[in-house]
């Protein structure tokens, strides 16, 4: 009886581990969520977040990325991103207002890369 | 009867040379339509030497390289010169028969007198010519571009809203251009006009020297994935010449060191594509709080043009002679004349910043077309 209980506890323990492993974001964070955070930070000019979420290869571009929408009032509408491997595709639009004129930038597909186990934004897909 | 005929013939022979002389000199007679300051050289920084009253006729004797300033002489009743000096062409009522191609060009006199300025930045900005084509260094770039498949008669523009404005360069493609006295620009307008009408994907409202290199700002309907607006425009149009001006937005969001890095990179990328980059300083209102910074930004443009030996339009210096520096009420964008075609027959370049910029760009194109023998390379 005791053995049976131990076996059941053991199975339950492994099942819990499996469940936790399945739920844990692979590679330290959901790639789609990272891209959404990145785009949001880029549009509002949040330099710290941009720097934190930018992949190593593009580290030198941090200043340029964080200033991309500095000359306009920008916001994102209807953003929805889905990840597939190292590619994240987003729908939605960046709306940039300059004076009274609005310009729309449709969102597209972006590369992501793992740096030290974390997903990072790594530029537009070529 | 015979005596009468001889008398008429003799009278005609005496009168004809005088009439011919009047025809020949009349195009060079002009009057100011308002009182003007006459200066020692072709620019507002040259010292005033005299005054010219409205309606007083003067004789044109030479012009500056751009034709924006004329050297005129006032003659007294006996035909002797009373004084001579420089005035802005835009304030003169000219003969419709005046052709600037027939007016001697003074290439020795400097566009401005920087020694009259106290601020070091002003001395450097005024000390740079309005037009510097750097023909010798651009020859190799142009020829390499031709080998790469660039189109000799196609131009484009790169910049923010001041440049994206459809009244800049694009009017070159419109029929009905009125060049007025600028007859020598007609072949250049014919050569480049057709290819100048298309909007550039590398010139957009809100653009900075940062984002022209950011693929997110590229027009997805015309650009490939991951392509920057600059690369997209150069691939799409394959121009031989790109007019590049940033500053009005940049000065608000970056340091002049960051700006210099960006402009330098844009010039490098342009040269790598076999395209002649024509840099430009930008006009900015002294009433704007960021005016001191704008001077530093403009100085970086001068330095990069000099270091890279690329063509430069010193719009800042040229626009200083215009009311409100050629700017619209916001102190950033250039004032427009309202015409959708080129109109240089009534001196608009002395009042409207966009007209001045179009004229200077066309003069730069003329220098490059002639200097590089572009004809036959289409």
Coordinates of C-alpha atoms in Angstrom, one line a residue:
Chain A
X1 CA 0.0 0.0 0.0
X2 CA 2.8 2.3 1.0
X3 CA 4.7 1.4 -2.2
X4 CA 1.6 2.1 -4.2
X5 CA 1.2 5.6 -2.6
X6 CA 4.9 6.3 -3.2
X7 CA 4.6 5.4 -6.8
X8 CA 1.5 7.5 -7.2
X9 CA 3.3 10.5 -5.6
X10 CA 6.2 9.9 -7.8
X11 CA 4.0 9.9 -10.9
X12 CA 2.2 13.0 -9.7
X13 CA 5.6 14.7 -9.1
X14 CA 6.8 13.9 -12.6
X15 CA 3.5 14.9 -14.1
X16 CA 3.8 18.2 -12.3
X17 CA 7.3 18.7 -13.6
X18 CA 6.2 17.9 -17.1
X19 CA 3.3 20.4 -16.8
X20 CA 5.7 23.1 -15.5
X21 CA 8.2 22.4 -18.2
X22 CA 5.5 22.7 -20.9
X23 CA 4.2 25.9 -19.5
X24 CA 7.6 27.5 -19.1
X25 CA 8.5 29.8 -21.9
X26 CA 11.1 28.2 -24.0
X27 CA 14.4 30.1 -24.2
X28 CA 13.5 32.5 -21.4
X29 CA 10.4 34.4 -22.6
X30 CA 7.8 34.2 -25.3
X31 CA 9.3 35.5 -28.5
X32 CA 6.1 37.1 -29.7
X33 CA 5.7 38.9 -26.4
X34 CA 9.2 40.1 -26.6
X35 CA 8.6 41.6 -30.1
X36 CA 5.5 43.3 -28.9
X37 CA 7.4 44.8 -25.9
X38 CA 10.2 45.8 -28.2
X39 CA 7.9 47.5 -30.8
X40 CA 6.0 49.3 -28.0
X41 CA 9.3 50.6 -26.5
X42 CA 10.6 51.7 -29.9
X43 CA 7.5 53.6 -30.7
X44 CA 7.5 55.6 -27.4
X45 CA 11.3 56.0 -27.5
X46 CA 11.9 53.9 -24.3
X47 CA 15.7 53.6 -24.7
X48 CA 16.3 51.3 -21.7
X49 CA 13.8 48.7 -22.9
X50 CA 15.0 48.9 -26.5
X51 CA 18.6 48.3 -25.3
X52 CA 17.5 45.4 -23.1
X53 CA 15.5 43.6 -25.8
X54 CA 17.9 44.2 -28.7
X55 CA 20.0 41.2 -29.9
X56 CA 23.8 41.4 -29.5
X57 CA 24.4 41.8 -33.3
X58 CA 22.4 45.0 -33.4
X59 CA 23.7 46.4 -30.1
X60 CA 25.3 49.3 -31.9
X61 CA 21.9 50.3 -33.4
X62 CA 20.3 50.9 -30.0
X63 CA 20.5 54.7 -30.2
X64 CA 19.1 54.8 -33.7
X65 CA 16.3 52.3 -32.8
X66 CA 15.2 54.2 -29.7
X67 CA 15.0 57.5 -31.7
X68 CA 13.2 56.1 -34.7
X69 CA 9.9 57.8 -33.9
X70 CA 11.3 60.8 -31.9
X71 CA 10.2 63.3 -34.5
X72 CA 6.6 62.2 -34.5
X73 CA 3.8 61.3 -32.1
X74 CA 3.5 57.6 -32.6
X75 CA 1.2 54.9 -31.3
X76 CA 0.5 51.2 -32.3
X77 CA -3.0 50.1 -33.2
X78 CA -4.2 46.4 -33.3
X79 CA -0.8 44.8 -32.6
X80 CA -1.0 40.9 -32.6
X81 CA 2.2 38.9 -33.0
X82 CA 2.8 35.2 -33.5
X83 CA 6.1 33.3 -33.3
X84 CA 7.3 30.6 -35.5
X85 CA 10.9 29.6 -34.7
X86 CA 13.1 32.6 -35.1
X87 CA 10.5 34.6 -36.9
X88 CA 7.7 36.6 -35.4
X89 CA 5.0 38.0 -37.6
X90 CA 2.9 40.9 -36.4
X91 CA -0.3 42.4 -37.6
X92 CA -1.3 46.0 -36.7
X93 CA -0.1 49.4 -37.6
X94 CA 2.2 52.1 -36.2
X95 CA 0.4 55.5 -36.6
X96 CA 2.8 58.4 -36.7
X97 CA 1.4 61.9 -36.4
X98 CA 3.5 64.9 -37.6
X99 CA 1.7 68.2 -37.3
X100 CA -1.8 67.3 -38.6
X101 CA -0.6 64.6 -41.0
X102 CA -0.8 60.9 -40.1
X103 CA 1.4 58.2 -41.6
X104 CA 0.8 54.5 -41.2
X105 CA 3.5 51.9 -40.9
X106 CA 2.1 48.4 -41.2
X107 CA 3.8 45.9 -38.9
X108 CA 5.6 43.0 -40.6
X109 CA 7.9 40.1 -39.8
X110 CA 10.8 40.3 -37.5
X111 CA 13.8 38.1 -36.6
X112 CA 14.4 37.0 -33.1
X113 CA 17.5 35.4 -31.7
X114 CA 18.4 33.8 -28.4
X115 CA 21.1 35.6 -26.4
X116 CA 22.0 34.0 -23.1
X117 CA 18.8 32.0 -23.1
X118 CA 16.6 35.1 -23.7
X119 CA 14.7 35.9 -26.9
X120 CA 15.8 39.3 -28.4
X121 CA 14.5 41.4 -31.2
X122 CA 16.9 41.1 -34.1
X123 CA 15.6 43.3 -37.0
X124 CA 13.2 43.0 -39.9
X125 CA 13.1 39.7 -41.8
X126 CA 14.9 40.0 -45.1
Chain B
X1 CA 14.7 114.8 -106.1
X2 CA 18.1 113.1 -106.3
X3 CA 19.3 115.3 -103.5
X4 CA 16.3 114.3 -101.3
X5 CA 17.0 110.6 -101.8
X6 CA 20.6 111.1 -100.9
X7 CA 19.6 113.0 -97.7
X8 CA 17.2 110.2 -96.6
X9 CA 19.8 107.5 -97.3
X10 CA 22.5 109.4 -95.3
X11 CA 20.1 110.0 -92.4
X12 CA 19.3 106.2 -92.3
X13 CA 23.0 105.3 -92.3
X14 CA 23.6 107.7 -89.4
X15 CA 20.6 106.4 -87.4
X16 CA 21.0 102.6 -87.9
X17 CA 24.2 102.1 -85.8
X18 CA 22.6 104.0 -82.9
X19 CA 19.5 101.9 -83.1
X20 CA 21.6 98.7 -83.3
X21 CA 23.5 99.8 -80.2
X22 CA 20.3 100.4 -78.3
X23 CA 19.1 96.9 -79.1
X24 CA 22.3 95.5 -77.9
X25 CA 22.4 97.3 -74.6
X26 CA 18.8 97.4 -73.7
X27 CA 18.7 93.9 -72.2
X28 CA 21.4 95.0 -69.7
X29 CA 19.4 97.9 -68.4
X30 CA 17.5 97.2 -65.2
X31 CA 15.6 99.2 -62.5
X32 CA 15.0 98.4 -58.9
X33 CA 11.4 98.1 -57.9
X34 CA 12.2 99.3 -54.4
X35 CA 15.1 101.1 -52.7
X36 CA 18.1 98.8 -52.4
X37 CA 21.4 98.7 -50.6
X38 CA 24.3 98.3 -53.0
X39 CA 27.1 96.1 -51.6
X40 CA 30.8 95.6 -52.3
X41 CA 30.2 91.9 -53.2
X42 CA 27.4 89.4 -54.0
X43 CA 26.1 88.8 -50.5
X44 CA 24.5 90.5 -47.5
X45 CA 27.7 90.2 -45.5
X46 CA 29.6 92.4 -47.9
X47 CA 29.8 96.0 -46.8
X48 CA 27.2 98.5 -48.1
X49 CA 28.7 100.9 -50.6
X50 CA 25.7 102.9 -51.9
X51 CA 22.0 103.0 -52.3
X52 CA 19.9 102.5 -55.4
X53 CA 16.5 104.3 -55.6
X54 CA 13.4 102.6 -57.0
X55 CA 13.0 103.2 -60.7
X56 CA 16.6 104.4 -61.3
X57 CA 18.0 102.7 -64.3
X58 CA 21.4 100.9 -64.0
X59 CA 23.5 98.8 -66.4
X60 CA 24.2 95.2 -65.6
X61 CA 27.9 94.4 -66.0
X62 CA 28.4 91.0 -64.4
X63 CA 26.8 88.4 -62.2
X64 CA 27.7 85.9 -59.4
X65 CA 28.0 82.2 -60.2
X66 CA 24.4 81.5 -59.1
X67 CA 23.0 84.6 -60.9
X68 CA 21.3 85.6 -57.6
X69 CA 23.4 88.8 -57.4
X70 CA 24.3 91.2 -60.2
X71 CA 27.0 93.8 -60.4
X72 CA 25.5 97.0 -61.8
X73 CA 26.8 100.4 -62.6
X74 CA 24.9 103.7 -62.3
X75 CA 25.8 106.2 -65.1
X76 CA 25.5 109.9 -64.8
X77 CA 24.0 112.2 -67.4
X78 CA 27.1 112.2 -69.5
X79 CA 27.4 108.4 -69.4
X80 CA 30.2 108.3 -67.0
X81 CA 30.0 105.6 -64.2
X82 CA 28.9 107.2 -60.9
X83 CA 29.4 104.1 -58.9
X84 CA 29.1 100.3 -59.3
X85 CA 28.2 97.6 -56.8
X86 CA 26.2 94.4 -56.2
X87 CA 22.4 94.0 -55.8
X88 CA 20.1 91.1 -55.6
X89 CA 18.7 90.2 -59.0
X90 CA 15.2 89.4 -57.5
X91 CA 14.7 93.1 -56.6
X92 CA 15.4 94.3 -60.2
X93 CA 12.9 94.7 -63.0
X94 CA 14.8 93.1 -65.8
X95 CA 14.4 93.3 -69.6
X96 CA 12.6 90.3 -70.9
X97 CA 15.5 90.0 -73.4
X98 CA 18.1 89.6 -70.7
X99 CA 19.9 86.3 -70.9
X100 CA 22.2 85.4 -68.1
X101 CA 24.3 83.3 -70.5
X102 CA 25.4 86.6 -72.0
X103 CA 26.3 88.3 -68.7
X104 CA 29.9 87.8 -67.7
X105 CA 30.3 85.6 -64.6
X106 CA 32.6 86.8 -61.8
X107 CA 34.1 83.6 -60.4
X108 CA 36.7 85.4 -58.4
X109 CA 34.5 87.3 -55.9
X110 CA 33.4 85.3 -52.9
X111 CA 29.6 84.8 -52.2
X112 CA 30.0 86.4 -48.8
X113 CA 32.5 88.3 -46.6
X114 CA 33.0 86.1 -43.5
X115 CA 35.4 88.6 -42.0
X116 CA 32.4 90.9 -41.3
X117 CA 31.0 88.3 -38.8
X118 CA 31.9 88.1 -35.1
X119 CA 30.6 84.6 -34.4
X120 CA 33.0 81.8 -35.4
X121 CA 30.1 79.6 -36.6
X122 CA 28.8 82.4 -38.8
X123 CA 32.3 83.1 -40.2
X124 CA 32.6 79.4 -41.2
X125 CA 29.1 79.2 -42.7
X126 CA 29.4 82.5 -44.6
X127 CA 33.0 81.5 -45.7
X128 CA 31.6 78.5 -47.7
X129 CA 30.5 79.1 -51.3
X130 CA 26.8 78.7 -52.1
X131 CA 27.6 76.1 -54.7
X132 CA 30.5 73.7 -54.5
X133 CA 30.2 70.9 -57.1
X134 CA 33.5 69.0 -56.6
X135 CA 33.5 67.9 -60.2
X136 CA 36.9 66.2 -60.1
X137 CA 36.1 63.9 -57.3
X138 CA 32.6 63.1 -58.5
X139 CA 33.7 62.1 -62.0
X140 CA 34.9 58.6 -60.8
X141 CA 31.7 58.2 -58.8
X142 CA 29.5 59.0 -61.8
X143 CA 31.4 56.7 -64.1
X144 CA 31.2 53.9 -61.6
X145 CA 27.5 54.5 -61.2
X146 CA 27.1 54.2 -64.9
X147 CA 28.8 50.8 -64.9
X148 CA 26.5 49.7 -62.1
X149 CA 23.5 50.6 -64.2
X150 CA 22.5 54.0 -62.7
X151 CA 20.5 56.3 -65.0
X152 CA 22.4 59.5 -65.7
X153 CA 19.3 61.7 -66.2
X154 CA 17.5 60.5 -63.0
X155 CA 17.8 62.4 -59.7
X156 CA 16.2 61.8 -56.4
X157 CA 16.0 63.4 -52.9
X158 CA 16.6 62.2 -49.4
X159 CA 15.3 64.1 -46.3
X160 CA 12.5 65.1 -44.0
X161 CA 9.3 67.1 -44.8
X162 CA 11.3 70.1 -46.0
X163 CA 12.6 67.9 -48.8
X164 CA 9.6 65.6 -49.2
X165 CA 7.6 68.6 -50.1
X166 CA 6.2 68.1 -53.6
X167 CA 7.2 71.7 -54.5
X168 CA 10.9 70.8 -54.2
X169 CA 12.5 69.3 -57.3
X170 CA 9.3 67.6 -58.5
X171 CA 8.1 70.9 -60.3
X172 CA 11.0 70.3 -62.7
X173 CA 8.9 67.7 -64.4
X174 CA 5.9 70.1 -64.9
X175 CA 5.3 71.8 -68.2
X176 CA 5.3 75.6 -68.5
X177 CA 8.5 76.4 -66.6
X178 CA 9.4 80.1 -66.7
X179 CA 13.2 80.3 -66.4
X180 CA 13.2 84.0 -67.1
X181 CA 16.8 85.2 -67.5
X182 CA 18.2 81.8 -66.6
X183 CA 18.4 80.7 -70.2
X184 CA 21.5 78.6 -69.6
X185 CA 19.5 76.3 -67.3
X186 CA 17.2 75.2 -70.1
X187 CA 19.3 72.3 -71.4
X188 CA 19.7 71.0 -67.8
X189 CA 16.0 71.2 -67.1
X190 CA 15.3 69.3 -70.3
X191 CA 17.9 66.6 -69.4
X192 CA 16.7 66.0 -65.8
X193 CA 13.1 67.2 -65.9
X194 CA 11.3 64.1 -66.9
X195 CA 12.9 61.9 -64.2
X196 CA 12.4 64.4 -61.4
X197 CA 8.6 64.1 -61.0
X198 CA 8.4 61.0 -58.9
X199 CA 8.1 61.2 -55.1
X200 CA 11.0 59.6 -53.2
X201 CA 10.5 56.9 -50.6
X202 CA 13.6 58.2 -48.8
X203 CA 12.0 61.7 -48.2
X204 CA 9.1 61.6 -45.8
X205 CA 7.4 63.7 -43.3
X206 CA 8.9 63.1 -39.8
X207 CA 12.0 61.5 -41.2
X208 CA 15.4 62.0 -39.6
X209 CA 18.9 60.9 -40.6
X210 CA 18.3 58.0 -38.2
X211 CA 15.2 56.5 -39.7
X212 CA 16.2 56.8 -43.4
X213 CA 18.3 53.8 -42.4
X214 CA 15.5 52.1 -40.5
X215 CA 13.6 49.4 -42.5
X216 CA 10.5 50.0 -40.4
X217 CA 10.2 53.4 -42.2
X218 CA 10.4 51.8 -45.7
X219 CA 7.2 51.9 -47.8
X220 CA 6.1 48.2 -47.9
X221 CA 4.3 48.7 -51.2
X222 CA 7.6 49.6 -52.9
X223 CA 10.4 48.2 -50.7
X224 CA 11.6 44.7 -50.1
X225 CA 11.6 43.1 -46.6
X226 CA 14.4 44.5 -44.4
X227 CA 15.3 47.2 -46.9
X228 CA 16.0 50.7 -45.6
X229 CA 14.2 53.6 -47.2
X230 CA 17.5 54.8 -48.6
X231 CA 18.5 51.5 -50.1
X232 CA 15.0 51.0 -51.4
X233 CA 15.0 54.4 -53.2
X234 CA 18.4 53.8 -54.7
X235 CA 17.5 50.3 -56.0
X236 CA 14.1 51.5 -57.3
X237 CA 15.2 54.6 -59.1
X238 CA 18.9 54.0 -59.9
X239 CA 19.6 57.7 -59.9
X240 CA 22.9 59.4 -60.7
X241 CA 22.4 62.2 -58.2
X242 CA 20.7 62.4 -54.8
X243 CA 19.9 65.7 -53.0
X244 CA 20.3 65.1 -49.3
X245 CA 19.2 67.4 -46.5
X246 CA 18.4 66.6 -42.9
X247 CA 18.5 68.8 -39.9
X248 CA 15.1 70.3 -39.0
X249 CA 13.9 67.2 -37.1
X250 CA 17.3 65.9 -36.2
X251 CA 18.3 69.0 -34.2
X252 CA 15.4 68.3 -31.9
X253 CA 16.3 64.7 -31.1
X254 CA 20.0 64.1 -31.4
X255 CA 23.4 65.6 -30.7
X256 CA 25.5 67.0 -33.5
X257 CA 28.0 64.2 -33.0
X258 CA 25.2 61.6 -33.6
X259 CA 24.0 63.6 -36.6
X260 CA 27.5 63.7 -38.1
X261 CA 27.8 59.9 -37.8
X262 CA 24.4 59.5 -39.6
X263 CA 25.2 62.0 -42.4
X264 CA 28.6 60.4 -42.9
X265 CA 27.0 57.0 -43.2
X266 CA 24.3 58.2 -45.7
X267 CA 27.1 59.8 -47.8
X268 CA 29.1 56.5 -47.7
X269 CA 26.1 54.4 -48.7
X270 CA 25.3 56.9 -51.5
X271 CA 28.9 56.8 -52.9
X272 CA 28.9 53.0 -52.6
X273 CA 25.8 52.9 -54.8
X274 CA 27.7 55.0 -57.5
X275 CA 25.4 58.0 -56.8
X276 CA 26.6 61.6 -56.4
X277 CA 25.4 62.9 -53.0
X278 CA 24.6 66.6 -53.0
X279 CA 24.6 67.7 -49.4
X280 CA 22.8 70.8 -48.2
X281 CA 22.9 73.0 -45.2
X282 CA 19.5 74.0 -43.9
X283 CA 17.8 77.2 -43.0
X284 CA 16.5 77.6 -39.4
X285 CA 14.9 80.5 -37.7
X286 CA 17.1 82.4 -35.2
X287 CA 13.9 82.8 -33.2
X288 CA 13.9 79.1 -32.5
X289 CA 15.4 78.1 -29.2
X290 CA 17.5 75.4 -31.0
X291 CA 19.1 77.9 -33.4
X292 CA 22.6 77.6 -31.7
X293 CA 22.4 73.8 -32.1
X294 CA 21.3 74.2 -35.7
X295 CA 24.5 76.1 -36.4
X296 CA 26.5 73.2 -35.1
X297 CA 24.6 70.7 -37.2
X298 CA 25.2 72.9 -40.3
X299 CA 28.9 73.1 -39.5
X300 CA 29.0 69.3 -39.5
X301 CA 27.5 69.3 -43.0
X302 CA 30.2 71.6 -44.2
X303 CA 32.9 69.4 -42.6
X304 CA 31.5 66.2 -44.1
X305 CA 31.2 67.7 -47.6
X306 CA 34.8 69.0 -47.4
X307 CA 36.2 65.7 -45.9
X308 CA 34.4 63.5 -48.4
X309 CA 34.8 66.1 -51.3
X310 CA 31.1 65.8 -52.2
X311 CA 28.9 68.5 -53.7
X312 CA 27.4 71.1 -51.3
X313 CA 24.6 73.6 -51.5
X314 CA 25.0 76.2 -48.8
X315 CA 21.3 76.9 -48.5
X316 CA 21.8 78.4 -45.0
X317 CA 24.0 81.2 -46.3
X318 CA 21.9 81.8 -49.5
X319 CA 18.6 81.9 -47.5
X320 CA 19.9 84.5 -45.1
X321 CA 19.3 87.2 -47.7
X322 CA 15.6 86.3 -47.9
X323 CA 12.8 87.7 -45.7
X324 CA 12.5 85.4 -42.7
X325 CA 15.4 83.4 -44.1
X326 CA 13.1 81.9 -46.7
X327 CA 11.1 80.2 -44.0
X328 CA 7.4 79.8 -43.5
X329 CA 5.6 80.9 -40.3
X330 CA 6.8 77.8 -38.4
X331 CA 10.4 78.8 -38.8
X332 CA 11.3 75.4 -40.1
X333 CA 9.7 74.7 -43.4
X334 CA 10.5 76.8 -46.5
X335 CA 8.1 79.3 -47.8
X336 CA 6.4 78.4 -51.1
X337 CA 5.4 80.6 -54.0
X338 CA 2.3 78.5 -54.7
X339 CA 3.3 77.6 -58.3
X340 CA 3.6 73.9 -59.2
X341 CA 6.0 74.6 -62.0
X342 CA 9.4 76.4 -62.0
X343 CA 9.1 80.1 -62.1
X344 CA 12.3 82.2 -62.0
X345 CA 11.1 85.1 -64.2
X346 CA 10.0 87.5 -61.5
X347 CA 12.6 87.0 -58.8
X348 CA 10.7 84.5 -56.6
X349 CA 14.1 83.1 -55.4
X350 CA 14.6 86.4 -53.5
X351 CA 11.4 85.8 -51.5
X352 CA 10.5 82.1 -51.3
X353 CA 12.8 79.5 -49.7
X354 CA 11.5 76.7 -51.9
X355 CA 12.0 78.7 -55.1
X356 CA 15.6 79.5 -54.0
X357 CA 16.3 75.9 -53.2
X358 CA 14.9 74.8 -56.5
X359 CA 17.1 77.3 -58.3
X360 CA 20.2 76.4 -56.5
X361 CA 19.5 72.7 -57.1
X362 CA 19.1 73.3 -60.8
X363 CA 22.3 75.3 -60.9
X364 CA 24.1 72.5 -59.1
X365 CA 22.6 70.0 -61.7
X366 CA 23.9 72.3 -64.5
X367 CA 27.4 72.4 -63.0
X368 CA 27.4 68.6 -62.7
X369 CA 25.8 67.9 -66.1
X370 CA 28.3 70.2 -67.9
X371 CA 31.3 69.4 -65.7
X372 CA 30.8 65.6 -66.0
X373 CA 29.7 65.7 -69.7
X374 CA 26.6 63.7 -68.7
X375 CA 25.0 64.1 -72.2
X376 CA 24.9 60.8 -74.0
X377 CA 25.0 58.8 -70.8
X378 CA 21.3 58.4 -70.4

